Short mmCIF file of C-alpha atoms in Angstrom, two decimals:
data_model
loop_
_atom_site.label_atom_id
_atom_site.label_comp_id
_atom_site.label_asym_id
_atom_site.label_seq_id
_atom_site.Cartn_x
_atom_site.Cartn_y
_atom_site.Cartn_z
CA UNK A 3 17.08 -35.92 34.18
CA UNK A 4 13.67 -35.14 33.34
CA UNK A 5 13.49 -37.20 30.04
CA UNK A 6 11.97 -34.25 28.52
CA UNK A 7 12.68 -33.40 24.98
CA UNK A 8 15.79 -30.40 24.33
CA UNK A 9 13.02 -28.28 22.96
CA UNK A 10 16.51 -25.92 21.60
CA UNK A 11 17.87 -28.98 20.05
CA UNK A 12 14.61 -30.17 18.10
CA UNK A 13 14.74 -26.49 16.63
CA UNK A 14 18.12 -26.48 15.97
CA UNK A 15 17.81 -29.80 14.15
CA UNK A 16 14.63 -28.23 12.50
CA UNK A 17 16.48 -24.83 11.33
CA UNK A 18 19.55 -27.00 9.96
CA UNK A 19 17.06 -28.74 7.66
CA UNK A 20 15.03 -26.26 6.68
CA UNK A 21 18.90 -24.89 5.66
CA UNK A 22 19.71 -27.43 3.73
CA UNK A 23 16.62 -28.04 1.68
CA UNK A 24 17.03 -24.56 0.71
CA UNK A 25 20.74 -25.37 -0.43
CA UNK A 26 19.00 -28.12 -2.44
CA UNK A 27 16.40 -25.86 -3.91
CA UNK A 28 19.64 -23.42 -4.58
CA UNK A 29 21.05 -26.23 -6.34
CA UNK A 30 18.62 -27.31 -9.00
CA UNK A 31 18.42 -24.13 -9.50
CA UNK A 32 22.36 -24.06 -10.64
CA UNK A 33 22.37 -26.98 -12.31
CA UNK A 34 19.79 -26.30 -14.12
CA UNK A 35 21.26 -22.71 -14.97
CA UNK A 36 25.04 -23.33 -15.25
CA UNK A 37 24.77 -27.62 -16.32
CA UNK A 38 25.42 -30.63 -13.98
CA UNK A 39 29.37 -28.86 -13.92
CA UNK A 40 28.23 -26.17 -12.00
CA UNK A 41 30.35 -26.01 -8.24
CA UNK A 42 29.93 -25.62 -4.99
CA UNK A 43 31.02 -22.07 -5.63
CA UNK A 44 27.39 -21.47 -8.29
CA UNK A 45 25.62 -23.34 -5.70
CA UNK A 46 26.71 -20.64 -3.00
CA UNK A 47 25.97 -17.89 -4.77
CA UNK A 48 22.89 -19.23 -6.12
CA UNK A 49 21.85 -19.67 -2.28
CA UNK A 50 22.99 -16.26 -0.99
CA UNK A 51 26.01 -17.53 1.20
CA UNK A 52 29.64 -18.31 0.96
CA UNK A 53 31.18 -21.17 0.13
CA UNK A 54 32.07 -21.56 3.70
CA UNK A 55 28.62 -21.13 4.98
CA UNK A 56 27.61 -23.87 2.57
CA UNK A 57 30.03 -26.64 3.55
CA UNK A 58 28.41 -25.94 7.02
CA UNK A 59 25.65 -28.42 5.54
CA UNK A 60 27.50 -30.53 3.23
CA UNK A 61 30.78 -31.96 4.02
CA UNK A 62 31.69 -32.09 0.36
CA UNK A 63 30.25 -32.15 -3.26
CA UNK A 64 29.95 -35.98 -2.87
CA UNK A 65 27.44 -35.14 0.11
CA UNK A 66 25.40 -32.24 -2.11
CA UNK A 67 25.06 -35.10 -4.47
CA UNK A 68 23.56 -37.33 -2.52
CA UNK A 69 20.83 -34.96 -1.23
CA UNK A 70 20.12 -33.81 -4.71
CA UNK A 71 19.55 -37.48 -5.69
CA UNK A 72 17.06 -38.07 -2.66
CA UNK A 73 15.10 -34.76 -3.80
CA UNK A 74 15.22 -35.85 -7.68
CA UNK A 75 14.05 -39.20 -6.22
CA UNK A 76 10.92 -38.11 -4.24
CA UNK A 77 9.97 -35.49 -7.20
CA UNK A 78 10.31 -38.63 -10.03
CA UNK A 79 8.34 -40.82 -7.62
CA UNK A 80 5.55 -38.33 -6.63
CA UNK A 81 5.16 -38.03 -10.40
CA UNK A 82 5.00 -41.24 -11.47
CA UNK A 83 2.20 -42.21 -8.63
CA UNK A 84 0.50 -39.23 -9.09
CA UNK A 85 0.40 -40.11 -13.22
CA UNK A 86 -0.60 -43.59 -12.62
CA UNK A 87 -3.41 -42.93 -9.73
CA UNK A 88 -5.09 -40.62 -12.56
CA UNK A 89 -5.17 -43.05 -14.88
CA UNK A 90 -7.36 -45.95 -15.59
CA UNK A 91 -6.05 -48.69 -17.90
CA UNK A 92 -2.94 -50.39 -17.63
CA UNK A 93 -1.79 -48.60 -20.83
CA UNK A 94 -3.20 -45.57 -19.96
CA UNK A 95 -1.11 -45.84 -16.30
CA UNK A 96 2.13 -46.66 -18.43
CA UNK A 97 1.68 -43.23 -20.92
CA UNK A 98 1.29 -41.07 -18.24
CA UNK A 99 3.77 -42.27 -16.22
CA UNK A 100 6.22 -42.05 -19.14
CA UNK A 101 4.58 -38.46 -20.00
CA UNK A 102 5.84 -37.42 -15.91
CA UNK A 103 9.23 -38.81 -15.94
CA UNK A 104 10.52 -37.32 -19.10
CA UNK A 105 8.12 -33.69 -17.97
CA UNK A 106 10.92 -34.12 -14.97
CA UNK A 107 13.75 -34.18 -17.36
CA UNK A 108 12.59 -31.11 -19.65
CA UNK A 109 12.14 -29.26 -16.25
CA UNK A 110 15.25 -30.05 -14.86
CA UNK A 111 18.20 -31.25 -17.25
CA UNK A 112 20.86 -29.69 -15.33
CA UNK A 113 19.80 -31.90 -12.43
CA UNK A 114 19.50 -34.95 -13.80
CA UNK A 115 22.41 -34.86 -15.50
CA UNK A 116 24.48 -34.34 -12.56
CA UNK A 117 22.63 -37.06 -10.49
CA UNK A 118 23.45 -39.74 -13.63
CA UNK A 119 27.12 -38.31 -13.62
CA UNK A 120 27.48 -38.72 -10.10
CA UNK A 121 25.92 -42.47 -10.22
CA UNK A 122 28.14 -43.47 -13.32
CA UNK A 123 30.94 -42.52 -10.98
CA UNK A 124 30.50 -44.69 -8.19
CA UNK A 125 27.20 -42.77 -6.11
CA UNK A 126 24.48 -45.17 -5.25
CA UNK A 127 21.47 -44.93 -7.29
CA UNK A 128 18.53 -44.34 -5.15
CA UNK A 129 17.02 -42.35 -7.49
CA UNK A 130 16.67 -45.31 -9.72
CA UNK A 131 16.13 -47.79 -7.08
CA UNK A 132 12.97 -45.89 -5.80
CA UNK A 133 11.65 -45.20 -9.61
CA UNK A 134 12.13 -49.16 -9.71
CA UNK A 135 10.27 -49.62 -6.69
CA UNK A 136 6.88 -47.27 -8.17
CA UNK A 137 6.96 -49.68 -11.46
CA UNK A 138 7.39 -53.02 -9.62
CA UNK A 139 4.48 -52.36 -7.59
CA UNK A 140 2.64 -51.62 -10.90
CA UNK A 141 4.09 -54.95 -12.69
CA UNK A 142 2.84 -56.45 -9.48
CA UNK A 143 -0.87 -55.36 -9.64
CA UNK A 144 -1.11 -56.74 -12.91
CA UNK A 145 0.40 -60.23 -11.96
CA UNK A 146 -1.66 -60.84 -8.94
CA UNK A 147 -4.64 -59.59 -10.72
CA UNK A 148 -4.27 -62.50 -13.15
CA UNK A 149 -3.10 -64.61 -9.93
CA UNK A 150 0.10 -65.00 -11.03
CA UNK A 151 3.20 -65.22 -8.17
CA UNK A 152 6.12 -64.02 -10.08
CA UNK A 153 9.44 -62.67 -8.61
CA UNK A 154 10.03 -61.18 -12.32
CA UNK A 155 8.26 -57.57 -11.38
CA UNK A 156 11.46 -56.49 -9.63
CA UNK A 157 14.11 -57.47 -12.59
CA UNK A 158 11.37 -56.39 -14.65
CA UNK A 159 11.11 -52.19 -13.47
CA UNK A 160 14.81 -52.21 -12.91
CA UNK A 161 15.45 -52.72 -16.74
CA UNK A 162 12.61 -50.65 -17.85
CA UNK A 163 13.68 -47.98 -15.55
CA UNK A 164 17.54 -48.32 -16.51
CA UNK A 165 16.18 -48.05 -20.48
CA UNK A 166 14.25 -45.25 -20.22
CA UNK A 167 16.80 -42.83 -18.21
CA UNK A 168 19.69 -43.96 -20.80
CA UNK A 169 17.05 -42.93 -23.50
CA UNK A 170 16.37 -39.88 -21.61
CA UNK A 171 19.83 -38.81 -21.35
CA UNK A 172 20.21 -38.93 -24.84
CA UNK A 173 16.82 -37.21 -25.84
CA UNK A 174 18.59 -34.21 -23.76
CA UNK A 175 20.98 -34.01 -26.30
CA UNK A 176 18.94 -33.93 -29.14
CA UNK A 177 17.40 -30.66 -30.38
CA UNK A 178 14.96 -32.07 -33.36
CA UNK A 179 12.52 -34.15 -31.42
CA UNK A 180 9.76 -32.83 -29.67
CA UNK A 181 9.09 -33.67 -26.46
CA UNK A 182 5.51 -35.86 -26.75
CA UNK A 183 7.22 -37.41 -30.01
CA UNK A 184 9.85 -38.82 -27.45
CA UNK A 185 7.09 -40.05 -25.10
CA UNK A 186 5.02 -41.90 -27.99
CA UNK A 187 8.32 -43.57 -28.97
CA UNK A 188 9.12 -45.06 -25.30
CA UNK A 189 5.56 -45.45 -24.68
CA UNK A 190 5.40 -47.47 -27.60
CA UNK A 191 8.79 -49.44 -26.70
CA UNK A 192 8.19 -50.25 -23.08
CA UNK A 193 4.60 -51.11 -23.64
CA UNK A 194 5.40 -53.97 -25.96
CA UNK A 195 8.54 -55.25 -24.16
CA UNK A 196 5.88 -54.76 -20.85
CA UNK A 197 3.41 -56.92 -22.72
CA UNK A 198 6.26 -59.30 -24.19
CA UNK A 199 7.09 -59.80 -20.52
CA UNK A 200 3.61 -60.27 -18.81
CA UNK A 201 2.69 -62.98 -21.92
CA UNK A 202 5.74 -65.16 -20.28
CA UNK A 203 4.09 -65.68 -17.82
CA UNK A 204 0.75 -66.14 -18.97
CA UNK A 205 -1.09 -62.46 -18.90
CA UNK A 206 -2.94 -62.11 -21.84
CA UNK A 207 -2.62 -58.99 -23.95
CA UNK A 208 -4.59 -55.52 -22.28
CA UNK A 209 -8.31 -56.60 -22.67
CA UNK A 210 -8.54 -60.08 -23.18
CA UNK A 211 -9.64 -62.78 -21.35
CA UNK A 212 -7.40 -64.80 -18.93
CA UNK A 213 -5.91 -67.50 -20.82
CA UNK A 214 -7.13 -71.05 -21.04
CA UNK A 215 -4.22 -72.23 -18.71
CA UNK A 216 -5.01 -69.30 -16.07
CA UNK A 217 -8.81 -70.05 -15.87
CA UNK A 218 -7.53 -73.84 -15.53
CA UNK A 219 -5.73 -73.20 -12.52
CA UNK A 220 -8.15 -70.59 -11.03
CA UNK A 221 -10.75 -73.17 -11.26
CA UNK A 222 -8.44 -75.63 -9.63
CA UNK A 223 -7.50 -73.44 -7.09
CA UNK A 224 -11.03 -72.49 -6.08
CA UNK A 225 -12.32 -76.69 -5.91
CA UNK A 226 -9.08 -77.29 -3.87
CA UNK A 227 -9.87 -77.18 0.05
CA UNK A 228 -8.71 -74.30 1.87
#
């Protein structure tokens, strides 16, 4: 055997998922059309193929679900960064970040209503494990910045995160609250439980001085030998 690549095979491989991100494309563009009910049958047609053709690509709806997740995932998390990288204050960061999650959800309630459904029945939730993952890191930057070692960043995001979709899913079911009106109100709700939650362990509030104990260790740490 040579050991040379299959160059057929990598472009098989390469066609197949180029297929099935289109199916995925095809289906947030059903659920958002027909609601996070629609089948594998609204799927197909939305795609141009039979059903047949579809299950080609996905074993089952279970398997559609899963994909749709991963894409909802990487779309919420591109958002988030993207909000937070533009923004300078810690405040600022959590607005806009709140301001691209729920822009997600007014662009695509079909979707996200069928990844929650599929998660409350038993689907893992990577979707919320990588949104999680974005806000820990954040929670993180704050802590070391005050030189604080903390494990409480990860608990932390993963109740934020679980608040805000459970709000989210019931702003979609509203029809008398604008859409920035619902960001000021989490804004306003996750920024003081954020700033409840960094004062435990010593952060001061946003633009304040370290407090007395933190400079009292900082200067310990920096007389100690290294």
């Amino acid at each position: 055997m040579s050991g040379r690549p299959d160059g057929r095979a990598e472009r098989w491989r390469a066609h197949r998922a180029a297929r099935r991100a289109a199916f995925v494309d095809a289906a947030f563009r059903a659920l958002d059309r027909h609601g996070p009910d629609a089948g594998m049958a609204e799927i197909a047609r939305e795609a141009g193929v039979s059903k047949p053709r579809l299950y080609r690509h996905f074993a089952d709806k279970a398997e559609l679900h899963a994909a749709v997740a991963e894409r909802t995932s990487a779309l919420v998390c591109d958002r988030l960064r993207g909000a937070m990288h533009d923004s300078a204050s810690p405040a600022a960061r959590l607005r806009a970040a709140i301001r691209a999650y729920v822009g997600v959800l007014a662009e695509h309630p079909g979707v996200f209503r069928f990844v929650r459904a599929g998660r409350l029945g038993g689907q893992p939730g990577a979707d919320c494990e990588a949104a999680a993952g974005v806000v820990a890191t954040l929670l993180r930057g704050q802590l070391h910045a005050f030189g604080i070692d903390s494990p409480a960043a990860a608990p932390w995001a993963h109740g934020l995160v679980g608040a805000v979709e459970a709000a989210g899913a019931w702003w979609l079911d509203q029809d008398d609250m604008p859409q920035e009106a619902f960001v000021e109100h989490l804004t306003v709700l996750v920024g003081g439980a954020v700033n409840a939650a960094l004062r435990s362990v010593g952060v001061p509030p946003e633009g304040r001085e370290p407090t007395r104990q933190t400079r009292e260790d900082d200067h310990d740490h920096s007389r100690s030998p290294a």
